[in-house]
Amino acid sequence: IPMIKFDRDRIIQVLTNLLSNAIKFTEKGSVSVITERDDNMVHVAIADTGFGIQAEDMPKLFQTFEQLGTGVGKKTGGTGLGLAISKEIILSHNGKIWAESQFGKGTVFHFTLPIKERRA
């Protein structure tokens, strides 16, 4: 993966938010961070084998003050701001952020950041 220019503190904040959620919602199993180059983008994925997200809750994911239930009676806490803030940070870097989930099997949060290559 090439070196890219970004606001280090803000991207650390995104990674902290996504990893914290993955750990919070994974009682058994694993949390993985995968990075790869995808054309002129760096693609980062945080995958967990946790509770997953119900299909009807997916549109609410990046909304301010939204807290989704786990569907297993576990109270998880939080402000409901982490994903909304993460989305704003990634968008301000001209990137994209999204999630894929299978309820009961886990979730993968993805984000991309552009690579600005020097042209001679």
mmCIF file with all atom_site columns, C-alpha atoms in Angstrom:
data_model
loop_
_atom_site.group_PDB
_atom_site.id
_atom_site.type_symbol
_atom_site.label_atom_id
_atom_site.label_alt_id
_atom_site.label_comp_id
_atom_site.label_asym_id
_atom_site.label_entity_id
_atom_site.label_seq_id
_atom_site.pdbx_PDB_ins_code
_atom_site.Cartn_x
_atom_site.Cartn_y
_atom_site.Cartn_z
_atom_site.occupancy
_atom_site.B_iso_or_equiv
_atom_site.pdbx_formal_charge
_atom_site.auth_seq_id
_atom_site.auth_comp_id
_atom_site.auth_asym_id
_atom_site.auth_atom_id
_atom_site.pdbx_PDB_model_num
ATOM 1   C CA . ILE A 1 1   ? 0.000   0.000   0.000   1.00 0.00 ? 1   ILE A CA 1
ATOM 2   C CA . PRO A 1 2   ? 1.479   3.354   -0.971  1.00 0.00 ? 2   PRO A CA 1
ATOM 3   C CA . MET A 1 3   ? 1.976   6.290   1.352   1.00 0.00 ? 3   MET A CA 1
ATOM 4   C CA . ILE A 1 4   ? -1.019  8.627   1.227   1.00 0.00 ? 4   ILE A CA 1
ATOM 5   C CA . LYS A 1 5   ? -1.663  12.055  2.670   1.00 0.00 ? 5   LYS A CA 1
ATOM 6   C CA . PHE A 1 6   ? -4.451  12.390  5.236   1.00 0.00 ? 6   PHE A CA 1
ATOM 7   C CA . ASP A 1 7   ? -5.231  13.931  8.613   1.00 0.00 ? 7   ASP A CA 1
ATOM 8   C CA . ARG A 1 8   ? -3.623  11.309  10.843  1.00 0.00 ? 8   ARG A CA 1
ATOM 9   C CA . ASP A 1 9   ? -5.621  12.180  13.974  1.00 0.00 ? 9   ASP A CA 1
ATOM 10  C CA . ARG A 1 10  ? -8.965  12.039  12.149  1.00 0.00 ? 10  ARG A CA 1
ATOM 11  C CA . ILE A 1 11  ? -8.254  8.697   10.452  1.00 0.00 ? 11  ILE A CA 1
ATOM 12  C CA . ILE A 1 12  ? -7.084  7.279   13.792  1.00 0.00 ? 12  ILE A CA 1
ATOM 13  C CA . GLN A 1 13  ? -10.427 8.450   15.183  1.00 0.00 ? 13  GLN A CA 1
ATOM 14  C CA . VAL A 1 14  ? -12.270 6.545   12.431  1.00 0.00 ? 14  VAL A CA 1
ATOM 15  C CA . LEU A 1 15  ? -10.217 3.396   13.041  1.00 0.00 ? 15  LEU A CA 1
ATOM 16  C CA . THR A 1 16  ? -10.770 3.695   16.801  1.00 0.00 ? 16  THR A CA 1
ATOM 17  C CA . ASN A 1 17  ? -14.540 4.074   16.322  1.00 0.00 ? 17  ASN A CA 1
ATOM 18  C CA . LEU A 1 18  ? -14.810 1.109   13.949  1.00 0.00 ? 18  LEU A CA 1
ATOM 19  C CA . LEU A 1 19  ? -12.515 -1.173  15.962  1.00 0.00 ? 19  LEU A CA 1
ATOM 20  C CA . SER A 1 20  ? -14.225 -0.239  19.224  1.00 0.00 ? 20  SER A CA 1
ATOM 21  C CA . ASN A 1 21  ? -17.625 -1.147  17.756  1.00 0.00 ? 21  ASN A CA 1
ATOM 22  C CA . ALA A 1 22  ? -16.303 -4.401  16.301  1.00 0.00 ? 22  ALA A CA 1
ATOM 23  C CA . ILE A 1 23  ? -14.850 -5.423  19.664  1.00 0.00 ? 23  ILE A CA 1
ATOM 24  C CA . LYS A 1 24  ? -17.953 -4.301  21.585  1.00 0.00 ? 24  LYS A CA 1
ATOM 25  C CA . PHE A 1 25  ? -20.277 -6.405  19.421  1.00 0.00 ? 25  PHE A CA 1
ATOM 26  C CA . THR A 1 26  ? -18.075 -9.520  19.181  1.00 0.00 ? 26  THR A CA 1
ATOM 27  C CA . GLU A 1 27  ? -18.354 -11.739 22.256  1.00 0.00 ? 27  GLU A CA 1
ATOM 28  C CA . LYS A 1 28  ? -16.794 -14.751 20.515  1.00 0.00 ? 28  LYS A CA 1
ATOM 29  C CA . GLY A 1 29  ? -14.752 -14.985 17.366  1.00 0.00 ? 29  GLY A CA 1
ATOM 30  C CA . SER A 1 30  ? -12.470 -12.401 15.874  1.00 0.00 ? 30  SER A CA 1
ATOM 31  C CA . VAL A 1 31  ? -11.946 -8.869  14.627  1.00 0.00 ? 31  VAL A CA 1
ATOM 32  C CA . SER A 1 32  ? -9.733  -8.319  11.569  1.00 0.00 ? 32  SER A CA 1
ATOM 33  C CA . VAL A 1 33  ? -8.312  -5.280  9.800   1.00 0.00 ? 33  VAL A CA 1
ATOM 34  C CA . ILE A 1 34  ? -7.629  -5.700  6.097   1.00 0.00 ? 34  ILE A CA 1
ATOM 35  C CA . THR A 1 35  ? -5.973  -3.119  3.852   1.00 0.00 ? 35  THR A CA 1
ATOM 36  C CA . GLU A 1 36  ? -5.393  -3.191  0.114   1.00 0.00 ? 36  GLU A CA 1
ATOM 37  C CA . ARG A 1 37  ? -4.898  -0.971  -2.871  1.00 0.00 ? 37  ARG A CA 1
ATOM 38  C CA . ASP A 1 38  ? -7.954  -0.780  -5.124  1.00 0.00 ? 38  ASP A CA 1
ATOM 39  C CA . ASP A 1 39  ? -7.155  1.208   -8.286  1.00 0.00 ? 39  ASP A CA 1
ATOM 40  C CA . ASN A 1 40  ? -6.304  4.704   -7.068  1.00 0.00 ? 40  ASN A CA 1
ATOM 41  C CA . MET A 1 41  ? -7.765  4.135   -3.596  1.00 0.00 ? 41  MET A CA 1
ATOM 42  C CA . VAL A 1 42  ? -6.652  2.555   -0.355  1.00 0.00 ? 42  VAL A CA 1
ATOM 43  C CA . HIS A 1 43  ? -9.383  0.238   0.902   1.00 0.00 ? 43  HIS A CA 1
ATOM 44  C CA . VAL A 1 44  ? -9.614  -0.557  4.631   1.00 0.00 ? 44  VAL A CA 1
ATOM 45  C CA . ALA A 1 45  ? -12.025 -3.153  6.017   1.00 0.00 ? 45  ALA A CA 1
ATOM 46  C CA . ILE A 1 46  ? -12.753 -3.946  9.665   1.00 0.00 ? 46  ILE A CA 1
ATOM 47  C CA . ALA A 1 47  ? -14.468 -7.323  9.874   1.00 0.00 ? 47  ALA A CA 1
ATOM 48  C CA . ASP A 1 48  ? -15.960 -8.992  12.921  1.00 0.00 ? 48  ASP A CA 1
ATOM 49  C CA . THR A 1 49  ? -17.738 -12.241 13.692  1.00 0.00 ? 49  THR A CA 1
ATOM 50  C CA . GLY A 1 50  ? -20.114 -10.544 16.116  1.00 0.00 ? 50  GLY A CA 1
ATOM 51  C CA . PHE A 1 51  ? -23.864 -10.112 16.301  1.00 0.00 ? 51  PHE A CA 1
ATOM 52  C CA . GLY A 1 52  ? -24.292 -8.546  12.902  1.00 0.00 ? 52  GLY A CA 1
ATOM 53  C CA . ILE A 1 53  ? -26.851 -5.907  11.989  1.00 0.00 ? 53  ILE A CA 1
ATOM 54  C CA . GLN A 1 54  ? -30.443 -6.549  11.027  1.00 0.00 ? 54  GLN A CA 1
ATOM 55  C CA . ALA A 1 55  ? -31.300 -5.560  7.448   1.00 0.00 ? 55  ALA A CA 1
ATOM 56  C CA . GLU A 1 56  ? -33.920 -3.019  8.553   1.00 0.00 ? 56  GLU A CA 1
ATOM 57  C CA . ASP A 1 57  ? -31.297 -1.236  10.696  1.00 0.00 ? 57  ASP A CA 1
ATOM 58  C CA . MET A 1 58  ? -28.687 -0.825  7.936   1.00 0.00 ? 58  MET A CA 1
ATOM 59  C CA . PRO A 1 59  ? -30.096 2.534   6.644   1.00 0.00 ? 59  PRO A CA 1
ATOM 60  C CA . LYS A 1 60  ? -29.761 3.997   10.181  1.00 0.00 ? 60  LYS A CA 1
ATOM 61  C CA . LEU A 1 61  ? -26.067 3.123   10.584  1.00 0.00 ? 61  LEU A CA 1
ATOM 62  C CA . PHE A 1 62  ? -24.421 6.473   9.885   1.00 0.00 ? 62  PHE A CA 1
ATOM 63  C CA . GLN A 1 63  ? -27.169 8.713   11.296  1.00 0.00 ? 63  GLN A CA 1
ATOM 64  C CA . THR A 1 64  ? -26.480 10.997  14.253  1.00 0.00 ? 64  THR A CA 1
ATOM 65  C CA . PHE A 1 65  ? -27.586 9.723   17.682  1.00 0.00 ? 65  PHE A CA 1
ATOM 66  C CA . GLU A 1 66  ? -28.699 6.350   16.315  1.00 0.00 ? 66  GLU A CA 1
ATOM 67  C CA . GLN A 1 67  ? -28.019 3.330   18.483  1.00 0.00 ? 67  GLN A CA 1
ATOM 68  C CA . LEU A 1 68  ? -28.991 0.008   17.038  1.00 0.00 ? 68  LEU A CA 1
ATOM 69  C CA . GLY A 1 69  ? -30.135 -2.890  19.148  1.00 0.00 ? 69  GLY A CA 1
ATOM 70  C CA . THR A 1 70  ? -28.110 -6.059  18.957  1.00 0.00 ? 70  THR A CA 1
ATOM 71  C CA . GLY A 1 71  ? -31.200 -8.222  18.963  1.00 0.00 ? 71  GLY A CA 1
ATOM 72  C CA . VAL A 1 72  ? -29.724 -10.354 21.748  1.00 0.00 ? 72  VAL A CA 1
ATOM 73  C CA . GLY A 1 73  ? -30.750 -8.254  24.747  1.00 0.00 ? 73  GLY A CA 1
ATOM 74  C CA . LYS A 1 74  ? -27.289 -6.808  25.361  1.00 0.00 ? 74  LYS A CA 1
ATOM 75  C CA . LYS A 1 75  ? -27.047 -3.155  26.373  1.00 0.00 ? 75  LYS A CA 1
ATOM 76  C CA . THR A 1 76  ? -23.983 -1.683  24.719  1.00 0.00 ? 76  THR A CA 1
ATOM 77  C CA . GLY A 1 77  ? -23.974 2.021   25.581  1.00 0.00 ? 77  GLY A CA 1
ATOM 78  C CA . GLY A 1 78  ? -22.413 4.819   23.575  1.00 0.00 ? 78  GLY A CA 1
ATOM 79  C CA . THR A 1 79  ? -23.608 8.143   22.230  1.00 0.00 ? 79  THR A CA 1
ATOM 80  C CA . GLY A 1 80  ? -24.694 7.123   18.751  1.00 0.00 ? 80  GLY A CA 1
ATOM 81  C CA . LEU A 1 81  ? -22.165 9.543   17.251  1.00 0.00 ? 81  LEU A CA 1
ATOM 82  C CA . GLY A 1 82  ? -19.178 7.358   16.347  1.00 0.00 ? 82  GLY A CA 1
ATOM 83  C CA . LEU A 1 83  ? -20.346 6.190   12.932  1.00 0.00 ? 83  LEU A CA 1
ATOM 84  C CA . ALA A 1 84  ? -21.809 9.579   11.985  1.00 0.00 ? 84  ALA A CA 1
ATOM 85  C CA . ILE A 1 85  ? -18.515 11.291  12.860  1.00 0.00 ? 85  ILE A CA 1
ATOM 86  C CA . SER A 1 86  ? -16.543 8.601   11.030  1.00 0.00 ? 86  SER A CA 1
ATOM 87  C CA . LYS A 1 87  ? -18.651 9.163   7.917   1.00 0.00 ? 87  LYS A CA 1
ATOM 88  C CA . GLU A 1 88  ? -18.027 12.921  7.991   1.00 0.00 ? 88  GLU A CA 1
ATOM 89  C CA . ILE A 1 89  ? -14.276 12.391  8.413   1.00 0.00 ? 89  ILE A CA 1
ATOM 90  C CA . ILE A 1 90  ? -14.058 9.935   5.513   1.00 0.00 ? 90  ILE A CA 1
ATOM 91  C CA . LEU A 1 91  ? -16.190 12.147  3.251   1.00 0.00 ? 91  LEU A CA 1
ATOM 92  C CA . SER A 1 92  ? -14.010 15.163  4.100   1.00 0.00 ? 92  SER A CA 1
ATOM 93  C CA . HIS A 1 93  ? -11.036 13.121  2.810   1.00 0.00 ? 93  HIS A CA 1
ATOM 94  C CA . ASN A 1 94  ? -12.911 12.450  -0.483  1.00 0.00 ? 94  ASN A CA 1
ATOM 95  C CA . GLY A 1 95  ? -13.383 8.833   0.511   1.00 0.00 ? 95  GLY A CA 1
ATOM 96  C CA . LYS A 1 96  ? -16.356 6.512   0.932   1.00 0.00 ? 96  LYS A CA 1
ATOM 97  C CA . ILE A 1 97  ? -17.589 4.482   3.908   1.00 0.00 ? 97  ILE A CA 1
ATOM 98  C CA . TRP A 1 98  ? -20.132 1.655   4.004   1.00 0.00 ? 98  TRP A CA 1
ATOM 99  C CA . ALA A 1 99  ? -21.022 -1.555  5.796   1.00 0.00 ? 99  ALA A CA 1
ATOM 100 C CA . GLU A 1 100 ? -22.071 -5.084  4.926   1.00 0.00 ? 100 GLU A CA 1
ATOM 101 C CA . SER A 1 101 ? -23.615 -7.350  7.517   1.00 0.00 ? 101 SER A CA 1
ATOM 102 C CA . GLN A 1 102 ? -25.293 -10.657 7.998   1.00 0.00 ? 102 GLN A CA 1
ATOM 103 C CA . PHE A 1 103 ? -27.354 -10.752 11.185  1.00 0.00 ? 103 PHE A CA 1
ATOM 104 C CA . GLY A 1 104 ? -25.998 -13.370 13.541  1.00 0.00 ? 104 GLY A CA 1
ATOM 105 C CA . LYS A 1 105 ? -22.757 -13.769 11.569  1.00 0.00 ? 105 LYS A CA 1
ATOM 106 C CA . GLY A 1 106 ? -20.902 -10.460 11.689  1.00 0.00 ? 106 GLY A CA 1
ATOM 107 C CA . THR A 1 107 ? -20.261 -7.147  10.021  1.00 0.00 ? 107 THR A CA 1
ATOM 108 C CA . VAL A 1 108 ? -17.639 -5.603  7.774   1.00 0.00 ? 108 VAL A CA 1
ATOM 109 C CA . PHE A 1 109 ? -17.150 -1.838  7.742   1.00 0.00 ? 109 PHE A CA 1
ATOM 110 C CA . HIS A 1 110 ? -15.275 -0.528  4.724   1.00 0.00 ? 110 HIS A CA 1
ATOM 111 C CA . PHE A 1 111 ? -13.756 2.810   3.896   1.00 0.00 ? 111 PHE A CA 1
ATOM 112 C CA . THR A 1 112 ? -11.642 4.089   1.046   1.00 0.00 ? 112 THR A CA 1
ATOM 113 C CA . LEU A 1 113 ? -9.222  6.982   0.800   1.00 0.00 ? 113 LEU A CA 1
ATOM 114 C CA . PRO A 1 114 ? -7.855  8.342   -2.465  1.00 0.00 ? 114 PRO A CA 1
ATOM 115 C CA . ILE A 1 115 ? -4.201  7.914   -3.390  1.00 0.00 ? 115 ILE A CA 1
ATOM 116 C CA . LYS A 1 116 ? -2.726  11.090  -4.808  1.00 0.00 ? 116 LYS A CA 1
ATOM 117 C CA . GLU A 1 117 ? 0.169   10.006  -6.943  1.00 0.00 ? 117 GLU A CA 1
ATOM 118 C CA . ARG A 1 118 ? 2.761   12.440  -8.240  1.00 0.00 ? 118 ARG A CA 1
ATOM 119 C CA . ARG A 1 119 ? 2.820   12.907  -11.955 1.00 0.00 ? 119 ARG A CA 1
ATOM 120 C CA . ALA A 1 120 ? 6.121   13.864  -13.638 1.00 0.00 ? 120 ALA A CA 1
#
